[in-house]
Coordinates of C-alpha atoms in Angstrom, one line a residue:
Chain A
M183 CA 47.4 -112.4 -365.3
E184 CA 45.0 -110.8 -362.7
L185 CA 45.2 -111.3 -359.0
N186 CA 42.3 -113.2 -357.6
F187 CA 41.7 -112.0 -354.1
E188 CA 38.7 -114.3 -353.5
Y189 CA 40.7 -117.3 -354.4
L190 CA 43.5 -116.2 -352.0
K191 CA 41.0 -115.8 -349.1
E192 CA 39.2 -119.1 -349.8
H193 CA 42.4 -121.1 -350.0
A194 CA 44.1 -119.3 -347.0
T195 CA 44.3 -122.5 -344.9
E196 CA 46.0 -124.7 -347.4
R197 CA 48.2 -121.8 -348.6
A198 CA 49.4 -121.2 -345.0
H199 CA 51.5 -124.4 -345.1
K200 CA 53.3 -123.6 -348.4
P201 CA 56.8 -122.0 -348.3
P202 CA 57.3 -118.4 -349.4
P203 CA 58.8 -117.6 -352.8
T204 CA 62.5 -117.2 -353.0
L205 CA 64.0 -114.3 -354.9
E206 CA 67.6 -114.0 -356.1
L207 CA 69.4 -110.7 -356.2
D208 CA 69.7 -110.1 -359.9
H209 CA 72.2 -107.3 -359.4
L210 CA 72.8 -104.7 -356.7
D211 CA 71.4 -101.8 -358.8
T212 CA 70.2 -99.7 -355.8
L213 CA 71.8 -99.2 -352.4
W214 CA 69.7 -97.8 -349.6
L215 CA 71.3 -96.3 -346.5
Q216 CA 69.4 -95.7 -343.3
V217 CA 71.7 -92.9 -342.4
T218 CA 69.8 -91.7 -339.3
G219 CA 68.4 -95.1 -338.4
T220 CA 64.9 -94.9 -336.9
L221 CA 65.5 -91.5 -335.4
C222 CA 63.2 -88.7 -336.7
N223 CA 62.0 -85.3 -335.8
L224 CA 58.4 -86.4 -336.5
A225 CA 56.4 -89.5 -335.4
C226 CA 54.0 -89.9 -338.3
L227 CA 51.1 -92.1 -337.6
H228 CA 51.6 -94.1 -340.8
C229 CA 55.3 -94.8 -340.4
F230 CA 55.9 -98.4 -341.3
I231 CA 59.1 -98.5 -339.1
S232 CA 57.7 -96.4 -336.3
C233 CA 60.4 -93.7 -336.6
G234 CA 60.4 -90.9 -334.1
P235 CA 62.5 -88.8 -331.7
K236 CA 62.7 -91.7 -329.2
N237 CA 63.1 -94.7 -331.5
D238 CA 66.8 -95.5 -331.6
S239 CA 66.4 -99.2 -332.4
H240 CA 68.6 -98.4 -335.5
D241 CA 71.1 -95.7 -334.6
Y242 CA 72.8 -93.1 -336.8
M243 CA 75.3 -94.5 -339.3
S244 CA 78.9 -93.1 -339.1
V245 CA 80.4 -91.4 -342.1
E246 CA 82.9 -94.3 -342.3
A247 CA 80.1 -96.9 -342.4
V248 CA 78.4 -95.0 -345.2
R249 CA 81.7 -94.7 -347.1
R250 CA 82.4 -98.4 -346.7
A251 CA 78.9 -99.4 -347.9
V252 CA 78.9 -97.0 -350.9
E253 CA 82.4 -98.0 -352.0
T254 CA 81.5 -101.7 -351.7
A255 CA 78.4 -101.1 -353.8
A256 CA 80.2 -99.0 -356.4
A257 CA 82.8 -101.8 -356.8
Q258 CA 79.9 -104.0 -357.8
G259 CA 78.5 -101.5 -360.4
T260 CA 75.6 -100.1 -358.4
K261 CA 73.4 -97.7 -360.3
D262 CA 72.0 -95.4 -357.7
Y263 CA 71.9 -94.6 -354.0
Y264 CA 69.2 -93.5 -351.5
F265 CA 69.5 -92.0 -348.0
T266 CA 66.6 -92.3 -345.7
G267 CA 65.8 -92.6 -342.0
G268 CA 64.3 -91.4 -339.8
E269 CA 65.1 -87.9 -341.0
P270 CA 68.5 -87.7 -342.8
F271 CA 68.9 -84.0 -342.0
L272 CA 69.2 -84.7 -338.3
H273 CA 72.7 -86.1 -339.0
D274 CA 75.5 -83.6 -338.4
D275 CA 77.5 -85.2 -341.1
I276 CA 74.8 -85.3 -343.8
Q277 CA 76.7 -83.0 -346.2
E278 CA 79.9 -85.1 -346.0
M279 CA 77.9 -88.2 -346.7
I280 CA 76.1 -86.6 -349.6
E281 CA 79.3 -85.5 -351.2
L282 CA 81.1 -88.8 -350.8
T283 CA 78.2 -90.7 -352.3
L284 CA 77.7 -88.4 -355.3
E285 CA 81.3 -89.2 -356.3
H286 CA 80.1 -92.7 -357.1
G287 CA 76.6 -92.2 -358.6
P288 CA 73.2 -90.5 -358.4
L289 CA 71.8 -90.0 -355.0
T290 CA 68.3 -89.3 -353.7
V291 CA 67.7 -88.2 -350.1
L292 CA 64.2 -88.8 -348.5
T293 CA 63.3 -86.2 -346.1
N294 CA 60.3 -84.4 -344.5
G295 CA 62.1 -81.1 -345.4
I296 CA 61.4 -79.4 -342.1
L297 CA 65.0 -79.2 -341.0
I298 CA 66.2 -77.7 -344.3
D299 CA 66.8 -74.0 -343.6
E300 CA 67.8 -71.4 -346.2
E301 CA 71.5 -72.1 -345.9
M302 CA 71.1 -75.8 -346.3
A303 CA 68.7 -75.3 -349.3
D304 CA 71.4 -73.2 -350.9
W305 CA 74.1 -75.8 -350.3
L306 CA 71.8 -78.5 -351.7
A307 CA 71.0 -76.5 -354.8
Q308 CA 74.7 -75.8 -355.3
T309 CA 75.6 -79.4 -354.9
F310 CA 72.9 -80.3 -357.4
R311 CA 74.3 -77.9 -359.9
N312 CA 77.9 -79.0 -359.4
S313 CA 77.5 -82.8 -359.1
R314 CA 78.4 -85.0 -362.0
Y315 CA 75.5 -87.3 -361.3
S316 CA 71.9 -86.6 -360.6
F317 CA 71.0 -85.5 -357.1
D318 CA 67.5 -85.5 -355.9
L319 CA 65.5 -84.7 -352.8
R320 CA 62.2 -86.4 -352.0
V321 CA 60.0 -84.5 -349.6
S322 CA 57.1 -86.3 -348.0
L323 CA 53.7 -84.6 -348.0
D324 CA 50.5 -86.6 -347.3
G325 CA 47.7 -84.3 -348.2
T326 CA 46.7 -81.2 -350.2
T327 CA 45.2 -79.7 -347.1
K328 CA 46.4 -79.0 -343.6
S329 CA 43.9 -81.3 -342.0
E330 CA 44.7 -84.3 -344.4
N331 CA 48.5 -84.0 -344.0
D332 CA 48.6 -83.1 -340.3
A333 CA 46.3 -86.0 -339.4
L334 CA 49.2 -88.3 -340.4
R335 CA 52.4 -86.3 -340.0
G336 CA 51.5 -84.1 -336.9
R337 CA 50.1 -80.7 -336.1
G338 CA 51.7 -77.8 -338.0
T339 CA 53.7 -80.0 -340.4
F340 CA 51.7 -79.0 -343.5
E341 CA 52.9 -75.4 -343.4
K342 CA 56.4 -76.4 -342.5
I343 CA 56.7 -78.9 -345.4
I344 CA 55.2 -76.5 -347.9
A345 CA 57.6 -73.8 -346.7
S346 CA 60.5 -76.2 -347.2
I347 CA 59.4 -77.1 -350.7
E348 CA 59.1 -73.4 -351.6
R349 CA 62.5 -72.8 -350.1
L350 CA 64.1 -75.6 -352.1
Y351 CA 62.4 -74.5 -355.3
A352 CA 63.5 -70.9 -354.8
A353 CA 67.1 -72.1 -354.3
G354 CA 66.9 -74.0 -357.6
L355 CA 65.9 -77.5 -356.6
N356 CA 62.8 -79.2 -357.7
P357 CA 62.1 -82.0 -355.1
V358 CA 60.0 -85.0 -355.8
I359 CA 57.0 -84.7 -353.5
T360 CA 56.2 -88.1 -352.1
V361 CA 52.7 -89.0 -351.1
T362 CA 51.8 -92.1 -349.1
T363 CA 48.3 -92.9 -350.2
C364 CA 46.6 -93.4 -346.9
H365 CA 43.6 -91.2 -347.6
A366 CA 40.8 -92.7 -349.7
G367 CA 41.3 -92.0 -353.3
S368 CA 44.6 -90.2 -353.0
G369 CA 46.4 -92.9 -355.2
G370 CA 43.7 -92.9 -357.9
E371 CA 43.7 -90.7 -361.0
E372 CA 41.6 -88.0 -359.5
G373 CA 43.6 -87.9 -356.3
R374 CA 46.9 -87.7 -358.2
R375 CA 45.5 -84.9 -360.4
K376 CA 44.5 -83.0 -357.3
F377 CA 48.0 -83.3 -356.0
Y378 CA 49.6 -82.1 -359.2
E379 CA 47.3 -79.1 -359.3
F380 CA 47.9 -78.3 -355.7
V381 CA 51.7 -78.3 -356.2
R382 CA 51.4 -76.2 -359.3
S383 CA 49.2 -73.7 -357.4
R384 CA 52.1 -73.3 -354.9
G385 CA 54.4 -72.0 -357.7
V386 CA 56.2 -75.2 -358.6
E387 CA 55.8 -75.1 -362.4
Q388 CA 57.3 -78.5 -363.0
P389 CA 55.7 -80.7 -360.4
R390 CA 57.4 -84.0 -359.6
L391 CA 55.4 -86.4 -357.5
K392 CA 55.7 -90.0 -356.4
F393 CA 52.8 -92.0 -354.9
L394 CA 53.5 -94.9 -352.5
A395 CA 51.1 -97.4 -351.0
P396 CA 51.1 -97.7 -347.2
F397 CA 52.6 -100.8 -345.6
K398 CA 50.4 -102.2 -342.8
I399 CA 53.2 -102.6 -340.3
G400 CA 54.9 -100.4 -337.7
R401 CA 52.8 -97.4 -336.5
E402 CA 50.6 -97.8 -339.6
E403 CA 49.4 -101.2 -338.3
R404 CA 48.0 -99.4 -335.2
R405 CA 46.5 -96.6 -337.3
G406 CA 44.9 -98.3 -340.2
G407 CA 45.0 -102.0 -339.2
G408 CA 47.4 -104.8 -340.0
Y409 CA 47.5 -107.5 -342.7
E410 CA 44.9 -110.2 -342.9
E411 CA 46.2 -113.7 -342.3
W412 CA 45.8 -114.6 -346.0
E413 CA 47.7 -111.5 -347.2
R414 CA 51.0 -113.3 -347.8
L415 CA 53.0 -114.8 -350.6
V416 CA 53.6 -118.5 -351.2
E417 CA 55.7 -120.3 -353.7
G418 CA 54.2 -119.9 -357.2
D419 CA 52.5 -116.6 -356.6
L420 CA 54.9 -114.4 -358.5
L421 CA 53.5 -113.4 -361.9
P422 CA 55.5 -113.8 -365.1
D423 CA 58.3 -111.1 -365.2
E424 CA 57.4 -110.0 -361.7
A425 CA 60.7 -111.0 -360.1
E426 CA 62.7 -108.4 -362.0
Q427 CA 60.1 -105.7 -361.2
L428 CA 60.2 -106.3 -357.5
Q429 CA 62.7 -103.9 -356.1
C430 CA 64.3 -106.4 -353.7
S431 CA 65.6 -108.3 -356.8
S432 CA 67.9 -105.3 -357.3
C433 CA 68.4 -103.5 -354.0
R434 CA 69.6 -103.9 -350.4
M435 CA 69.4 -101.6 -347.3
V436 CA 72.3 -100.9 -345.0
T437 CA 71.6 -99.6 -341.5
S438 CA 73.9 -99.3 -338.4
K439 CA 72.9 -102.8 -337.5
G440 CA 73.7 -104.5 -340.8
V441 CA 72.2 -105.3 -344.1
Y442 CA 68.5 -105.9 -344.9
P443 CA 66.6 -106.8 -348.1
C444 CA 64.8 -103.5 -348.5
P445 CA 63.8 -100.3 -346.8
I446 CA 60.5 -101.7 -345.4
L447 CA 61.7 -104.7 -343.3
I448 CA 64.4 -103.2 -341.1
E449 CA 62.4 -103.7 -337.9
Y450 CA 62.2 -107.5 -338.4
D451 CA 65.1 -109.2 -336.7
D452 CA 64.7 -112.2 -339.0
A453 CA 65.2 -110.0 -342.0
L454 CA 68.8 -109.1 -341.0
M455 CA 71.1 -110.7 -343.5
G456 CA 74.5 -109.9 -341.9
Q457 CA 76.7 -107.1 -340.7
E458 CA 78.3 -106.0 -344.0
L459 CA 76.8 -105.3 -347.4
E460 CA 78.7 -108.4 -348.8
D461 CA 76.6 -110.6 -346.4
G462 CA 73.4 -109.5 -348.1
L463 CA 73.9 -110.5 -351.6
Q464 CA 72.3 -113.9 -351.4
A465 CA 68.6 -114.7 -352.3
I466 CA 65.8 -113.8 -349.9
E467 CA 62.5 -115.3 -349.0
L468 CA 59.4 -113.2 -349.5
R469 CA 57.9 -114.4 -346.2
H470 CA 56.9 -111.0 -344.7
Q471 CA 53.4 -109.8 -345.1
A472 CA 54.7 -106.4 -346.3
C473 CA 56.0 -108.3 -349.4
Y474 CA 52.4 -108.9 -350.3
T475 CA 51.9 -105.1 -350.7
C476 CA 54.7 -104.8 -353.2
H477 CA 53.3 -107.8 -355.1
V478 CA 49.8 -106.3 -355.2
E479 CA 50.6 -102.7 -355.6
G480 CA 53.8 -103.0 -357.7
V481 CA 55.5 -100.8 -355.2
T482 CA 59.0 -99.6 -355.8
C483 CA 60.6 -97.4 -353.3
S484 CA 62.9 -95.9 -355.9
T485 CA 62.0 -92.5 -357.5
Chain B
M238 CA 96.0 -96.2 -389.9
Q239 CA 93.4 -97.1 -392.5
H240 CA 89.8 -95.9 -392.7
L241 CA 87.7 -99.0 -393.3
T242 CA 84.1 -97.8 -393.2
K243 CA 81.6 -95.2 -392.1
I244 CA 78.4 -96.2 -390.3
A245 CA 75.3 -94.3 -389.0
V246 CA 73.3 -95.2 -385.9
F247 CA 70.0 -93.7 -385.0
G248 CA 66.9 -94.5 -383.0
G249 CA 63.5 -93.1 -381.9
V250 CA 61.8 -92.3 -385.2
Y251 CA 58.4 -91.6 -383.4
N252 CA 56.5 -91.5 -386.7
N253 CA 58.6 -88.6 -388.0
Y254 CA 59.1 -89.7 -391.6
L255 CA 60.5 -86.2 -392.5
S256 CA 63.3 -86.4 -390.0
L257 CA 63.9 -90.0 -391.0
E258 CA 64.4 -89.0 -394.7
A259 CA 66.6 -86.1 -393.6
T260 CA 68.7 -88.3 -391.4
L261 CA 69.2 -91.0 -394.0
D262 CA 70.1 -88.3 -396.6
D263 CA 72.6 -86.8 -394.3
A264 CA 74.2 -90.1 -393.4
R265 CA 74.4 -91.2 -397.0
Q266 CA 75.9 -87.9 -398.1
R267 CA 78.5 -88.3 -395.4
G268 CA 79.3 -91.7 -396.9
A269 CA 77.7 -94.1 -394.4
Q270 CA 77.8 -97.6 -395.9
E271 CA 75.7 -99.3 -393.2
I272 CA 72.9 -97.6 -391.2
Y273 CA 71.4 -99.0 -388.0
C274 CA 68.0 -98.1 -386.5
L275 CA 67.7 -98.9 -382.8
G276 CA 64.0 -99.0 -382.6
D277 CA 60.8 -97.1 -381.6
M278 CA 59.3 -96.3 -384.9
G279 CA 55.9 -95.1 -383.5
G280 CA 54.5 -92.5 -381.2
F281 CA 54.2 -88.7 -381.1
G282 CA 54.3 -87.7 -384.8
P283 CA 51.8 -88.0 -387.8
H284 CA 51.1 -90.7 -390.3
P285 CA 52.7 -93.8 -388.7
D286 CA 52.7 -95.9 -391.9
R287 CA 54.9 -93.4 -393.8
V288 CA 58.0 -94.5 -392.0
F289 CA 57.7 -98.2 -393.1
P290 CA 58.4 -97.9 -396.8
I291 CA 61.5 -96.0 -396.0
L292 CA 62.7 -98.4 -393.3
R293 CA 61.7 -101.6 -395.1
G294 CA 63.0 -100.7 -398.5
A295 CA 66.6 -99.9 -398.0
D296 CA 69.4 -102.4 -398.4
D297 CA 71.9 -100.4 -396.3
L298 CA 69.6 -100.2 -393.3
L299 CA 69.2 -102.7 -390.4
V300 CA 66.3 -102.2 -388.0
M301 CA 65.8 -103.3 -384.4
Q302 CA 62.8 -103.6 -382.2
G303 CA 62.2 -101.0 -379.4
N304 CA 59.7 -101.2 -376.5
Y305 CA 57.1 -99.2 -378.4
D306 CA 57.5 -101.5 -381.4
H307 CA 57.1 -104.5 -379.1
S308 CA 53.8 -103.1 -377.8
I309 CA 52.4 -102.1 -381.2
G310 CA 53.7 -105.3 -382.9
N311 CA 52.2 -107.6 -380.3
R312 CA 48.9 -105.6 -380.3
L313 CA 49.2 -104.7 -376.6
D314 CA 46.7 -102.3 -375.0
D315 CA 49.1 -99.5 -374.3
C316 CA 52.7 -98.4 -374.3
A317 CA 53.0 -99.5 -370.6
C318 CA 54.6 -96.2 -369.7
G319 CA 52.6 -96.1 -366.4
Y320 CA 53.1 -92.4 -365.7
S321 CA 52.0 -91.2 -362.3
D322 CA 51.0 -87.8 -363.6
P323 CA 47.5 -88.2 -365.1
R324 CA 48.4 -85.5 -367.6
D325 CA 51.4 -87.4 -368.8
N326 CA 49.3 -90.6 -369.0
H327 CA 46.7 -88.8 -371.0
F328 CA 49.2 -87.7 -373.7
A329 CA 50.9 -91.1 -373.7
E330 CA 47.5 -92.7 -374.4
I331 CA 46.7 -90.3 -377.2
S332 CA 50.0 -91.0 -378.8
Y333 CA 49.7 -94.8 -378.5
E334 CA 46.1 -95.0 -379.7
Y335 CA 46.8 -92.8 -382.7
T336 CA 49.9 -94.8 -383.7
F337 CA 48.1 -98.1 -383.1
E338 CA 45.1 -97.2 -385.2
N339 CA 47.2 -95.9 -388.1
T340 CA 49.7 -98.7 -388.4
A341 CA 48.8 -101.3 -390.9
D342 CA 48.7 -105.0 -389.8
D343 CA 51.5 -105.9 -392.1
N344 CA 53.7 -103.2 -390.5
K345 CA 52.7 -104.4 -387.0
D346 CA 53.8 -107.9 -387.9
W347 CA 57.1 -106.6 -389.2
L348 CA 57.6 -104.7 -385.9
R349 CA 56.8 -107.8 -383.9
D350 CA 59.4 -109.9 -385.7
L351 CA 62.3 -107.5 -385.5
P352 CA 65.6 -108.5 -383.7
T353 CA 66.3 -106.9 -380.3
E354 CA 70.0 -106.4 -380.6
F355 CA 72.9 -106.3 -383.1
R356 CA 76.5 -107.4 -382.5
R357 CA 79.5 -106.5 -384.6
D358 CA 83.3 -106.5 -384.4
W359 CA 84.8 -103.2 -385.5
A360 CA 88.6 -102.8 -385.2
G361 CA 88.7 -105.7 -382.8
R362 CA 86.1 -104.0 -380.5
R363 CA 83.1 -105.9 -379.6
V364 CA 80.1 -103.7 -380.5
L365 CA 76.7 -104.1 -379.1
M366 CA 73.6 -102.2 -380.2
A367 CA 70.5 -102.3 -378.0
H368 CA 67.4 -100.2 -377.6
G369 CA 67.3 -99.4 -373.9
S370 CA 70.2 -101.2 -372.2
P371 CA 71.9 -104.5 -372.9
R372 CA 69.8 -106.2 -370.3
R373 CA 66.4 -104.5 -370.7
T374 CA 64.7 -103.0 -373.8
N375 CA 62.9 -100.4 -371.6
E376 CA 65.8 -99.4 -369.3
F377 CA 66.7 -95.7 -369.5
L378 CA 70.4 -94.9 -369.7
W379 CA 70.5 -91.2 -368.9
E380 CA 73.8 -89.4 -368.7
S381 CA 73.3 -88.1 -365.2
S382 CA 72.0 -91.3 -363.7
S383 CA 74.3 -93.8 -365.2
P384 CA 77.5 -94.0 -363.1
D385 CA 80.7 -95.2 -364.7
A386 CA 80.8 -98.3 -362.5
F387 CA 77.3 -99.3 -363.5
L388 CA 78.0 -98.9 -367.2
E389 CA 81.2 -101.0 -366.8
H390 CA 79.2 -103.7 -365.1
L391 CA 76.6 -103.7 -368.0
L392 CA 79.4 -103.9 -370.7
V393 CA 81.2 -106.7 -368.9
E394 CA 78.0 -108.7 -368.5
A395 CA 77.1 -108.1 -372.1
E396 CA 80.6 -108.9 -373.3
A397 CA 80.9 -105.6 -375.2
D398 CA 83.5 -102.9 -375.6
L399 CA 81.3 -100.3 -377.4
L400 CA 77.6 -99.9 -376.7
F401 CA 75.0 -98.0 -378.7
V402 CA 71.5 -97.3 -377.2
T403 CA 68.6 -94.9 -377.7
H404 CA 65.3 -94.9 -375.7
T405 CA 65.8 -91.8 -373.7
G406 CA 65.7 -89.4 -376.6
I407 CA 68.7 -87.3 -375.4
P408 CA 72.1 -88.0 -376.8
W409 CA 75.4 -88.3 -374.9
Q410 CA 78.5 -90.4 -375.0
R411 CA 81.2 -91.4 -372.6
T412 CA 84.5 -93.2 -372.5
L413 CA 84.7 -95.2 -369.3
P414 CA 87.9 -95.6 -367.2
S415 CA 88.4 -99.1 -368.8
G416 CA 88.4 -97.6 -372.2
K417 CA 85.0 -99.1 -373.1
Q418 CA 82.5 -96.6 -374.6
V419 CA 78.8 -95.9 -374.3
V420 CA 76.9 -93.9 -376.9
N421 CA 73.3 -92.9 -376.5
V422 CA 72.4 -91.8 -380.0
G423 CA 69.4 -89.7 -378.9
A424 CA 66.4 -89.8 -381.2
I425 CA 65.6 -88.5 -384.6
G426 CA 61.8 -88.3 -384.0
R427 CA 61.7 -85.3 -381.7
P428 CA 64.2 -82.7 -380.5
A429 CA 66.3 -83.4 -377.4
N430 CA 64.6 -81.0 -375.0
N431 CA 67.3 -78.4 -375.6
G432 CA 65.5 -75.6 -377.4
K433 CA 66.7 -76.7 -380.8
T434 CA 64.4 -78.0 -383.5
T435 CA 67.1 -80.4 -384.9
V436 CA 67.3 -84.1 -384.1
D437 CA 70.3 -86.2 -383.3
Y438 CA 72.1 -89.4 -384.5
A439 CA 75.6 -90.8 -384.5
I440 CA 78.2 -91.3 -387.3
V441 CA 80.9 -93.9 -386.7
D442 CA 84.2 -94.0 -388.5
V443 CA 85.8 -97.4 -388.3
F444 CA 89.6 -97.5 -388.8
D445 CA 91.8 -100.6 -388.7
D446 CA 92.9 -99.7 -385.1
R447 CA 90.1 -97.6 -383.6
V448 CA 86.5 -96.5 -383.8
D449 CA 85.5 -92.8 -383.7
V450 CA 82.0 -91.8 -382.8
E451 CA 80.6 -88.3 -383.5
L452 CA 77.1 -87.1 -382.6
H453 CA 75.4 -85.0 -385.3
E454 CA 72.4 -82.7 -385.4
V455 CA 70.1 -82.8 -388.4
A456 CA 67.7 -80.2 -389.5
Y457 CA 64.5 -81.2 -391.3
D458 CA 61.3 -79.5 -392.3
H459 CA 59.9 -79.3 -388.8
E460 CA 57.3 -76.7 -389.8
R461 CA 55.8 -79.1 -392.3
L462 CA 55.7 -81.8 -389.7
A463 CA 54.0 -79.4 -387.3
R464 CA 51.3 -78.6 -389.9
E465 CA 50.7 -82.3 -390.6
M466 CA 50.4 -83.0 -386.9
Q467 CA 47.8 -80.2 -386.6
D468 CA 46.0 -81.6 -389.6
E469 CA 45.9 -85.0 -388.0
G470 CA 44.4 -83.6 -384.8
L471 CA 47.5 -84.4 -382.6
P472 CA 47.7 -82.4 -379.4
D473 CA 49.0 -78.8 -379.6
E474 CA 51.5 -79.8 -376.9
F475 CA 53.2 -82.2 -379.3
V476 CA 53.3 -79.6 -382.0
E477 CA 54.9 -77.1 -379.6
T478 CA 57.7 -79.5 -379.0
V479 CA 58.5 -79.8 -382.7
L480 CA 58.4 -76.0 -383.1
T481 CA 60.4 -75.0 -380.0
G482 CA 62.6 -77.9 -379.2
W483 CA 61.3 -78.3 -375.6
W484 CA 59.5 -81.3 -374.3
T485 CA 56.0 -80.5 -373.1
T486 CA 54.6 -83.9 -372.0
C487 CA 55.7 -87.2 -370.5
V488 CA 58.6 -85.4 -368.7
E489 CA 58.3 -87.2 -365.4
I490 CA 60.8 -89.9 -366.6
L491 CA 63.6 -87.3 -366.8
P492 CA 66.2 -87.4 -364.0
A493 CA 66.5 -84.1 -362.0
K494 CA 69.4 -82.8 -364.0
E495 CA 68.0 -83.5 -367.4
R496 CA 64.6 -82.1 -366.3
A497 CA 66.2 -78.9 -364.9
R498 CA 67.7 -78.2 -368.4
G499 CA 64.3 -78.3 -370.0
R500 CA 61.5 -75.7 -370.0
Y501 CA 58.7 -78.0 -368.5

């Protein structure tokens, strides 16, 4: 079944009165942890939760809070874990949190890489080699040139991110380079090919990349514009088999404030499901306009 | 303790009729009385139709549908692998189109109608065989990304004590803290990205009070397969895998640990 955008626009008024679709949690496959909240060393112009050095609307998580959430998830048979922020490597206890999580399952840490010095890169590579479960880093890079990347992530970040990727690779890690496809064509086949070639040209012989569509909320709303009124989901919109492909049918996000459906919606107070992970296991309503992006683009935040 | 029967389990044929013959010979020589194929007949290798007389003509063989078989059998446009690397997508398309065009209609119909799981009771253990995972045909159960607790959950949900799967192409097995067992039998169609040209399958010994599972490597005439792949115009990259034992394409699905063990 194809999405018919013209139909959605033409019927925006009548659709506006329909309730959103409801989505059950099939199983808690994936636990996200917002370990450094919304605090980040960068203030990227496309950040959908407006992270930055001054945004402490979600504070750091304590090691104990991370342990509690991970152990609760593990008891339910969770498949994998993701740390994000903000910038996870701002946290003084990041190593302890990585170690305790890897005892329970595979972990991916999403980072801009800039704070990873040689010593940390060595520790991460050693942890990768010694861990029973897979351990991955995802490093964000938003262009194959300085001007493309720095227009989004800030002046001087291109060189710093590339240096970090090279440092990690030299230490024995092969991070997944994550590209948010804000620039025209960057998500298309040619754009992706260019990225793979660029990464190979920097000496990474086994390039690993992930491409993510931008969400038109947070700082990205001010940069690239927000959602149109008709860009929302109503009951009956989900395509056959779509429910199980939407990540929110199998994930939850824990922050210092409580539990949310997914990594995208933590700045929406009405998305807060409760204080503890157990509070977040019920069905959700796909009433946020960001849900429309996952529906259209097939977005999954997982690697 | 009494030895009741011997069983072989394999998956991932990938058009490799030569390794299929070698695996069946090996299993039968070892005394296997029942043999199970967990799906994915097509892709990668030469002459897709050559595997069907072997698979369809044997009384001791039971065959299941994999995700590739579902796509070919239902005449879908592609294998739905959806790689983000255009290079991986390119090779996945070549593989699918070649297999689709060279699979007879009658064989496609046979693939379409295959069962998607087998259940057995061996020594009082509830045995489940699936292609990917008990809940999804196309779910990868890799060793490094399948925590014990997750596998326990899958087996409890599926009401099974012993699970056999394939789909990833790399074999492993684990006994969980509860005593339940998971066996990924690997694939017989291409080597397991380990620098060996052999392929892998499982031999199961059923006793009256326990079930033993052993993974086996099988050698076959991989040089002949490589020549036939070249004659069919299949990509040199595929041929290289058969000759060296290292995966060269469609590697982005590998978790970091499994990827790091490979050459590409």
